[in-house]
Each structure stands twice: as C-alpha cells, then as structure tokens.
PDB file of C-alpha atoms in Angstrom:
ATOM      1  CA  MET A 449       0.000   0.000   0.000  1.00 51.00           C
ATOM      2  CA  PRO A 450       1.404   3.419  -0.932  1.00 50.00           C
ATOM      3  CA  PHE A 451       2.614   5.504   1.967  1.00 43.00           C
ATOM      4  CA  GLY A 452       0.036   8.270   1.395  1.00 47.00           C
ATOM      5  CA  ARG A 453      -2.879   5.826   1.542  1.00 47.00           C
ATOM      6  CA  CYS A 454      -1.471   4.403   4.791  1.00 45.00           C
ATOM      7  CA  ILE A 455      -1.550   7.860   6.371  1.00 41.00           C
ATOM      8  CA  VAL A 456      -5.144   8.496   5.239  1.00 41.00           C
ATOM      9  CA  LEU A 457      -6.311   5.086   6.390  1.00 41.00           C
ATOM     10  CA  GLY A 458      -4.529   5.555   9.734  1.00 47.00           C
ATOM     11  CA  ALA A 459      -6.221   8.901  10.212  1.00 44.00           C
ATOM     12  CA  ILE A 460      -9.657   7.434   9.463  1.00 39.00           C
ATOM     13  CA  VAL A 461      -9.149   4.501  11.822  1.00 42.00           C
ATOM     14  CA  GLY A 462      -7.783   6.826  14.502  1.00 48.00           C
ATOM     15  CA  GLY A 463     -10.752   9.144  14.070  1.00 48.00           C
ATOM     16  CA  LEU A 464     -13.178   6.277  14.374  1.00 39.00           C
ATOM     17  CA  ALA A 465     -11.437   5.033  17.491  1.00 45.00           C
ATOM     18  CA  PHE A 466     -11.470   8.535  19.003  1.00 44.00           C
ATOM     19  CA  GLY A 467     -15.144   8.899  18.128  1.00 50.00           C
ATOM     20  CA  GLU A 468     -15.965   5.622  19.831  1.00 49.00           C
ATOM     21  CA  ALA A 469     -13.990   6.636  22.933  1.00 49.00           C
ATOM     22  CA  GLY A 470     -15.678  10.028  22.956  1.00 51.00           C
ATOM     23  CA  ALA A 471     -19.070   8.357  22.638  1.00 50.00           C
ATOM     24  CA  GLN A 472     -18.217   6.130  25.559  1.00 52.00           C
ATOM     25  CA  THR A 473     -17.085   9.022  27.821  1.00 60.00           C
ATOM     26  CA  ALA A 474     -19.918  11.416  26.899  1.00 60.00           C
ATOM     27  CA  PRO A 475     -22.439   9.864  29.332  1.00 65.00           C
ATOM     28  CA  ALA A 476     -19.848  10.017  32.100  1.00 65.00           C
ATOM     29  CA  ARG A 477     -19.256  13.706  31.416  1.00 69.00           C
ATOM     30  CA  SER A 478     -23.005  14.343  31.338  1.00 71.00           C
ATOM     31  CA  THR A 479     -23.503  12.562  34.668  1.00 77.00           C
ATOM     32  CA  SER A 480     -20.654  14.527  36.231  1.00 74.00           C
ATOM     33  CA  THR A 481     -22.108  17.811  34.974  1.00 80.00           C
ATOM     34  CA  LEU A 482     -25.545  16.964  36.349  1.00 70.00           C
ATOM     35  CA  ARG A 483     -24.056  15.984  39.687  1.00 74.00           C
ATOM     36  CA  ALA A 484     -22.127  19.274  39.896  1.00 68.00           C
ATOM     37  CA  ALA A 485     -25.244  21.249  38.972  1.00 67.00           C
ATOM     38  CA  GLY A 486     -27.273  19.406  41.613  1.00 66.00           C
ATOM     39  CA  GLN A 487     -24.645  20.133  44.255  1.00 67.00           C
ATOM     40  CA  ALA A 488     -24.603  23.809  43.286  1.00 64.00           C
ATOM     41  CA  LEU A 489     -28.383  23.975  43.684  1.00 59.00           C
ATOM     42  CA  ASN A 490     -28.180  22.266  47.080  1.00 59.00           C
ATOM     43  CA  ASP A 491     -25.445  24.673  48.198  1.00 52.00           C
ATOM     44  CA  ALA A 492     -27.503  27.651  47.075  1.00 54.00           C
ATOM     45  CA  ALA A 493     -30.581  26.343  48.912  1.00 53.00           C
ATOM     46  CA  GLU A 494     -28.570  25.790  52.098  1.00 50.00           C
ATOM     47  CA  ALA A 495     -27.093  29.290  51.824  1.00 47.00           C
ATOM     48  CA  ARG A 496     -30.590  30.788  51.470  1.00 53.00           C
ATOM     49  CA  ALA A 497     -31.845  28.791  54.445  1.00 51.00           C
ATOM     50  CA  GLN A 498     -28.867  29.856  56.544  1.00 53.00           C
ATOM     51  CA  ARG A 499     -29.315  33.505  55.565  1.00 60.00           C
ATOM     52  CA  LYS A 500     -33.020  33.324  56.416  1.00 59.00           C
ATOM     53  CA  ALA A 501     -32.221  31.744  59.775  1.00 63.00           C
ATOM     54  CA  THR A 502     -29.635  34.370  60.684  1.00 73.00           C
ATOM     55  CA  GLU A 503     -31.955  37.192  59.590  1.00 94.00           C
ATOM     56  CA  ARG A 504     -34.730  35.875  61.814  1.00 96.00           C
ATOM     57  CA  TYR A 505     -33.566  37.905  64.803  1.00 98.00           C
ATOM     58  CA  ASP A 506     -32.649  41.098  62.928  1.00 98.00           C
ATOM     59  CA  PRO A 507     -35.813  42.970  64.007  1.00 98.00           C
ATOM     60  CA  ILE A 508     -34.988  42.226  67.666  1.00 98.00           C
ATOM     61  CA  PHE A 509     -31.401  43.441  67.293  1.00 98.00           C
ATOM     62  CA  ARG A 510     -32.684  46.582  65.572  1.00 98.00           C
ATOM     63  CA  LYS A 511     -35.330  47.247  68.225  1.00 98.00           C
ATOM     64  CA  TYR A 512     -33.116  47.002  71.285  1.00 98.00           C
ATOM     65  CA  THR A 513     -30.100  48.679  69.721  1.00 98.00           C
ATOM     66  CA  LYS A 514     -32.317  51.683  69.058  1.00 98.00           C
ATOM     67  CA  ARG A 515     -33.806  51.496  72.568  1.00 98.00           C
ATOM     68  CA  TYR A 516     -30.545  51.249  74.501  1.00 98.00           C
ATOM     69  CA  PHE A 517     -28.041  52.972  72.205  1.00 98.00           C
ATOM     70  CA  GLY A 518     -30.191  55.380  70.260  1.00 97.00           C
ATOM     71  CA  VAL A 519     -31.133  56.006  66.662  1.00 96.00           C
ATOM     72  CA  GLY A 520     -28.302  55.636  64.191  1.00 95.00           C
ATOM     73  CA  THR A 521     -26.288  53.049  66.139  1.00 97.00           C
ATOM     74  CA  ASP A 522     -25.245  50.142  63.941  1.00 97.00           C
ATOM     75  CA  TRP A 523     -27.346  47.216  65.208  1.00 98.00           C
ATOM     76  CA  ARG A 524     -25.199  44.799  63.187  1.00 98.00           C
ATOM     77  CA  LEU A 525     -22.460  45.158  65.808  1.00 98.00           C
ATOM     78  CA  PHE A 526     -24.661  43.323  68.295  1.00 98.00           C
ATOM     79  CA  LYS A 527     -25.719  40.743  65.753  1.00 98.00           C
ATOM     80  CA  ALA A 528     -22.018  40.137  65.076  1.00 98.00           C
ATOM     81  CA  GLN A 529     -21.575  39.696  68.822  1.00 98.00           C
ATOM     82  CA  GLY A 530     -24.420  37.182  68.942  1.00 98.00           C
ATOM     83  CA  MET A 531     -22.750  35.288  66.113  1.00 98.00           C
ATOM     84  CA  ALA A 532     -19.506  35.163  68.085  1.00 98.00           C
ATOM     85  CA  GLU A 533     -21.295  34.133  71.274  1.00 98.00           C
ATOM     86  CA  SER A 534     -23.574  31.351  70.047  1.00 98.00           C
ATOM     87  CA  ASP A 535     -23.851  31.467  66.246  1.00 97.00           C
ATOM     88  CA  LEU A 536     -27.297  32.949  67.001  1.00 97.00           C
ATOM     89  CA  THR A 537     -28.482  29.722  68.645  1.00 97.00           C
ATOM     90  CA  PRO A 538     -31.176  30.412  71.282  1.00 97.00           C
ATOM     91  CA  THR A 539     -30.694  27.035  72.997  1.00 97.00           C
ATOM     92  CA  ALA A 540     -26.904  27.378  73.321  1.00 97.00           C
ATOM     93  CA  ARG A 541     -25.330  26.642  76.702  1.00 97.00           C
ATOM     94  CA  SER A 542     -21.664  26.991  77.581  1.00 96.00           C
ATOM     95  CA  ARG A 543     -19.632  24.729  79.838  1.00 94.00           C
ATOM     96  CA  VAL A 544     -19.800  27.402  82.564  1.00 94.00           C
ATOM     97  CA  GLY A 545     -23.572  27.839  82.310  1.00 96.00           C
ATOM     98  CA  ALA A 546     -23.967  30.865  80.013  1.00 97.00           C
ATOM     99  CA  ARG A 547     -27.193  30.663  78.054  1.00 98.00           C
ATOM    100  CA  GLY A 548     -28.923  31.831  74.927  1.00 98.00           C
ATOM    101  CA  ILE A 549     -27.950  33.828  71.877  1.00 98.00           C
ATOM    102  CA  MET A 550     -25.989  36.368  73.903  1.00 98.00           C
ATOM    103  CA  GLN A 551     -24.596  33.740  76.306  1.00 98.00           C
ATOM    104  CA  LEU A 552     -25.610  35.485  79.509  1.00 98.00           C
ATOM    105  CA  MET A 553     -24.861  33.990  82.892  1.00 97.00           C
ATOM    106  CA  PRO A 554     -28.059  33.379  84.890  1.00 97.00           C
ATOM    107  CA  SER A 555     -26.711  35.605  87.680  1.00 96.00           C
ATOM    108  CA  THR A 556     -26.215  38.528  85.284  1.00 95.00           C
ATOM    109  CA  TYR A 557     -29.613  37.982  83.730  1.00 97.00           C
ATOM    110  CA  GLY A 558     -31.171  37.784  87.182  1.00 97.00           C
ATOM    111  CA  LEU A 559     -29.826  41.225  88.091  1.00 96.00           C
ATOM    112  CA  ILE A 560     -31.247  42.695  84.886  1.00 97.00           C
ATOM    113  CA  GLN A 561     -34.568  40.930  85.400  1.00 96.00           C
ATOM    114  CA  SER A 562     -34.864  42.206  88.966  1.00 96.00           C
ATOM    115  CA  ALA A 563     -34.571  45.768  87.640  1.00 96.00           C
ATOM    116  CA  LEU A 564     -36.856  45.066  84.668  1.00 97.00           C
ATOM    117  CA  PRO A 565     -39.463  42.491  85.744  1.00 96.00           C
ATOM    118  CA  GLN A 566     -41.056  42.523  82.275  1.00 96.00           C
ATOM    119  CA  PHE A 567     -38.104  40.512  81.006  1.00 97.00           C
ATOM    120  CA  GLY A 568     -39.207  36.892  80.610  1.00 96.00           C
ATOM    121  CA  ALA A 569     -37.235  33.646  80.567  1.00 97.00           C
ATOM    122  CA  ILE A 570     -33.514  33.818  79.862  1.00 97.00           C
ATOM    123  CA  ASP A 571     -33.865  31.373  76.959  1.00 96.00           C
ATOM    124  CA  ASN A 572     -36.446  33.507  75.197  1.00 97.00           C
ATOM    125  CA  PRO A 573     -34.536  34.964  72.192  1.00 98.00           C
ATOM    126  CA  GLU A 574     -36.040  38.439  72.468  1.00 98.00           C
ATOM    127  CA  TRP A 575     -35.328  38.883  76.182  1.00 98.00           C
ATOM    128  CA  ASN A 576     -31.898  37.294  75.880  1.00 98.00           C
ATOM    129  CA  ILE A 577     -30.895  39.666  73.091  1.00 98.00           C
ATOM    130  CA  ALA A 578     -32.425  42.641  74.896  1.00 98.00           C
ATOM    131  CA  ALA A 579     -30.539  41.818  78.096  1.00 98.00           C
ATOM    132  CA  GLY A 580     -27.272  41.325  76.221  1.00 98.00           C
ATOM    133  CA  ILE A 581     -27.550  44.708  74.525  1.00 98.00           C
ATOM    134  CA  LEU A 582     -28.533  46.354  77.801  1.00 98.00           C
ATOM    135  CA  HIS A 583     -25.474  44.828  79.467  1.00 98.00           C
ATOM    136  CA  ASP A 584     -23.382  46.178  76.590  1.00 98.00           C
ATOM    137  CA  ARG A 585     -24.870  49.624  77.206  1.00 98.00           C
ATOM    138  CA  ASP A 586     -23.737  49.524  80.838  1.00 97.00           C
ATOM    139  CA  LEU A 587     -20.210  48.639  79.721  1.00 97.00           C
ATOM    140  CA  TRP A 588     -20.286  51.313  77.026  1.00 97.00           C
ATOM    141  CA  THR A 589     -21.194  53.878  79.685  1.00 97.00           C
ATOM    142  CA  LEU A 590     -18.447  52.596  81.971  1.00 96.00           C
ATOM    143  CA  PHE A 591     -15.753  53.421  79.426  1.00 95.00           C
ATOM    144  CA  LYS A 592     -17.407  56.634  78.244  1.00 91.00           C
ATOM    145  CA  ARG A 593     -15.388  58.996  80.419  1.00 87.00           C
ATOM    146  CA  ASP A 594     -12.052  58.766  78.638  1.00 92.00           C
ATOM    147  CA  VAL A 595     -12.027  56.109  75.875  1.00 96.00           C
ATOM    148  CA  PRO A 596     -12.679  57.442  72.340  1.00 95.00           C
ATOM    149  CA  ASP A 597     -15.780  56.049  70.630  1.00 93.00           C
ATOM    150  CA  GLU A 598     -13.820  54.316  67.865  1.00 93.00           C
ATOM    151  CA  GLU A 599     -11.940  52.329  70.522  1.00 97.00           C
ATOM    152  CA  ARG A 600     -14.739  52.002  73.036  1.00 97.00           C
ATOM    153  CA  TRP A 601     -16.533  49.259  71.101  1.00 97.00           C
ATOM    154  CA  ARG A 602     -13.542  46.960  71.603  1.00 98.00           C
ATOM    155  CA  PHE A 603     -13.326  47.752  75.322  1.00 98.00           C
ATOM    156  CA  MET A 604     -17.058  47.151  75.659  1.00 98.00           C
ATOM    157  CA  PHE A 605     -16.983  43.758  73.953  1.00 98.00           C
ATOM    158  CA  ALA A 606     -13.869  42.747  75.866  1.00 98.00           C
ATOM    159  CA  GLY A 607     -15.595  43.677  79.137  1.00 98.00           C
ATOM    160  CA  TYR A 608     -18.601  41.583  78.121  1.00 98.00           C
ATOM    161  CA  ASN A 609     -16.336  38.580  77.598  1.00 97.00           C
ATOM    162  CA  ALA A 610     -13.813  38.932  80.417  1.00 97.00           C
ATOM    163  CA  GLY A 611     -15.601  41.183  82.898  1.00 96.00           C
ATOM    164  CA  GLU A 612     -15.077  44.893  83.387  1.00 96.00           C
ATOM    165  CA  GLY A 613     -12.732  44.329  86.331  1.00 97.00           C
ATOM    166  CA  THR A 614     -10.323  42.396  84.116  1.00 98.00           C
ATOM    167  CA  ILE A 615     -10.268  45.129  81.499  1.00 98.00           C
ATOM    168  CA  MET A 616      -9.736  47.752  84.194  1.00 97.00           C
ATOM    169  CA  ARG A 617      -6.712  45.792  85.424  1.00 97.00           C
ATOM    170  CA  ALA A 618      -5.440  45.612  81.867  1.00 98.00           C
ATOM    171  CA  ARG A 619      -5.735  49.377  81.554  1.00 98.00           C
ATOM    172  CA  LYS A 620      -3.795  49.860  84.783  1.00 97.00           C
ATOM    173  CA  THR A 621      -1.058  47.558  83.499  1.00 98.00           C
ATOM    174  CA  ALA A 622      -0.842  49.512  80.249  1.00 98.00           C
ATOM    175  CA  ALA A 623      -0.642  52.813  82.136  1.00 98.00           C
ATOM    176  CA  SER A 624       2.089  51.448  84.443  1.00 97.00           C
ATOM    177  CA  GLU A 625       4.139  50.640  81.348  1.00 97.00           C
ATOM    178  CA  ARG A 626       3.600  54.165  80.033  1.00 98.00           C
ATOM    179  CA  LEU A 627       1.331  53.039  77.230  1.00 98.00           C
ATOM    180  CA  ASP A 628      -1.920  54.681  76.199  1.00 98.00           C
ATOM    181  CA  ASP A 629      -4.489  52.762  78.223  1.00 98.00           C
ATOM    182  CA  ARG A 630      -7.261  54.162  76.021  1.00 97.00           C
ATOM    183  CA  SER A 631      -5.857  52.319  73.008  1.00 98.00           C
ATOM    184  CA  TRP A 632      -6.951  48.734  72.362  1.00 98.00           C
ATOM    185  CA  GLN A 633      -3.593  48.110  70.700  1.00 98.00           C
ATOM    186  CA  SER A 634      -1.931  48.845  74.042  1.00 98.00           C
ATOM    187  CA  ILE A 635      -4.246  46.371  75.781  1.00 98.00           C
ATOM    188  CA  GLU A 636      -3.364  43.682  73.236  1.00 98.00           C
ATOM    189  CA  ARG A 637       0.314  44.381  73.814  1.00 98.00           C
ATOM    190  CA  ILE A 638       0.272  43.987  77.602  1.00 98.00           C
ATOM    191  CA  ALA A 639      -2.427  41.289  77.774  1.00 98.00           C
ATOM    192  CA  PRO A 640      -0.039  38.390  78.590  1.00 98.00           C
ATOM    193  CA  ARG A 641       1.102  40.251  81.708  1.00 97.00           C
ATOM    194  CA  VAL A 642      -2.352  40.798  83.190  1.00 97.00           C
ATOM    195  CA  GLU A 643      -3.051  38.398  86.023  1.00 93.00           C
ATOM    196  CA  ARG A 644      -6.096  36.131  86.077  1.00 94.00           C
ATOM    197  CA  TRP A 645      -7.066  36.800  82.480  1.00 97.00           C
ATOM    198  CA  ARG A 646      -7.559  34.231  79.718  1.00 96.00           C
ATOM    199  CA  TYR A 647      -6.534  36.979  77.360  1.00 97.00           C
ATOM    200  CA  SER A 648      -6.263  34.849  74.196  1.00 98.00           C
ATOM    201  CA  GLU A 649      -9.976  34.085  74.415  1.00 97.00           C
ATOM    202  CA  THR A 650     -10.908  37.755  74.844  1.00 98.00           C
ATOM    203  CA  LEU A 651      -8.654  39.084  72.094  1.00 98.00           C
ATOM    204  CA  ASP A 652      -9.966  36.435  69.708  1.00 98.00           C
ATOM    205  CA  TYR A 653     -13.534  37.267  70.745  1.00 98.00           C
ATOM    206  CA  VAL A 654     -13.124  40.934  69.831  1.00 98.00           C
ATOM    207  CA  ARG A 655     -11.506  40.018  66.504  1.00 98.00           C
ATOM    208  CA  ARG A 656     -14.313  37.598  65.640  1.00 98.00           C
ATOM    209  CA  ILE A 657     -16.939  40.237  66.297  1.00 98.00           C
ATOM    210  CA  GLU A 658     -15.138  42.633  63.976  1.00 98.00           C
ATOM    211  CA  GLN A 659     -14.834  39.937  61.293  1.00 98.00           C
ATOM    212  CA  ASN A 660     -18.502  38.971  61.654  1.00 98.00           C
ATOM    213  CA  HIS A 661     -19.532  42.604  61.370  1.00 98.00           C
ATOM    214  CA  LYS A 662     -17.557  43.009  58.151  1.00 97.00           C
ATOM    215  CA  SER A 663     -19.189  39.883  56.714  1.00 96.00           C
ATOM    216  CA  LEU A 664     -22.740  41.168  57.241  1.00 96.00           C
ATOM    217  CA  PRO A 665     -24.547  42.962  54.400  1.00 94.00           C
ATOM    218  CA  PRO A 666     -25.129  46.694  54.771  1.00 92.00           C
ATOM    219  CA  SER A 667     -28.096  47.689  56.889  1.00 81.00           C
ATOM    220  CA  ARG A 668     -31.213  48.314  54.837  1.00 72.00           C
TER     221      ARG A 668
END
C-alpha cells in the first residue's frame, strides 16, 4: 500500500477510534455535569436557608439597639456579637452555664430581670438579646469617660467577655508601662502580663466580632 494511503487510512481509523472513545465518555461527562449542577443547587438552597435563619432575629437586634443605644447606632455590631457568642443559637449553653444567643450567665440575667421584671425567661430569644444589649450599654457607659468612641466598642466587647474588672486591670497595666491605656492596641500588647485573664480568648472574641460585622450585608 502506498505511503500516502497508509496515512489516510490511519487517520480514518484513529478518528473512528477517538469517536468511539468520545461516545463512551460522553455519558460520564453528562452525569458529572448533572451531579455538579445538583450540588450547586443544594449549596444555594442551604445558603438561602442559613441567611433566612440568621436574619430571623434582625428585628430584635434593631429594636433594642435603638432602645438602649439610640437612633443611628449600627445594630449589626450586636448581631455580630451574637454570632460570636452562640452562632445565634437560642438554645446554646456553655460549659460554665452561660445561656442563649448572647450567652448570659443566669446571675447577670437575674440582676437585669430584677430591675426590669417585664423581662421573661432567659432562653427567650427576644429577652436574651435585649438583656445582652442592655449589658453592653452599661459597659459602654463605663468606658465613656475617657475612651474614644472608635476604641470604646472593643473595650465594651472585651468587658462583656472577660468582665469589666479584668479590662480595668489591663488598663492599669498599660498605664504602668507608660502606654496609652485608652488604646486597644496597648491592651493587646500587655495582655499576657495581666493576672487572672484568659486573654487569648478575649482578644480572639473581639476580633471575631469585627470579622462577623464586616461579613454582614449593609443595613437596609
């Protein structure tokens, strides 16, 4: 057989073989595409369900932020805190007994409830969120005298996590080292030298709130 005809025949046979292989793999590719599309739809549905679940408590965060901090305060800060505390889970309980979305200790909630008897059960999402924001307001007021507003949020959240006494001790330590005790960066710097403080937990807590807040969509 002439060389040219060999090349043509080889090309035809090769093409047929490739076509058969392609025909054999086409169903596999189609199945894979359908599977990927199905997974994408499932992921989208789960994302919508998760978004709907996390938005469920938005009206409560809005209501009590306005009540205790005033019009114009970004309510998403407290939602971000609730995300850091419990992932917005109303039945959450910590190993030390903190409860609800805002992870309030029963003793703290009891003090608030004694002053405001209309507050219901600690596990009720509305009252738990309301009490958490009210507790934040008390801490916000505590640091009002000399901490600038842009820094005061961090001091407030840190006090919520570690207790105001711990943060006061941290400020004293910063001042004793001739650092600006009104600066959160100073508190982070001296944190390892503050006695009786699980500082890693508190510093991470403040960072998570800031990250959660950034991840939330703008307020409508």
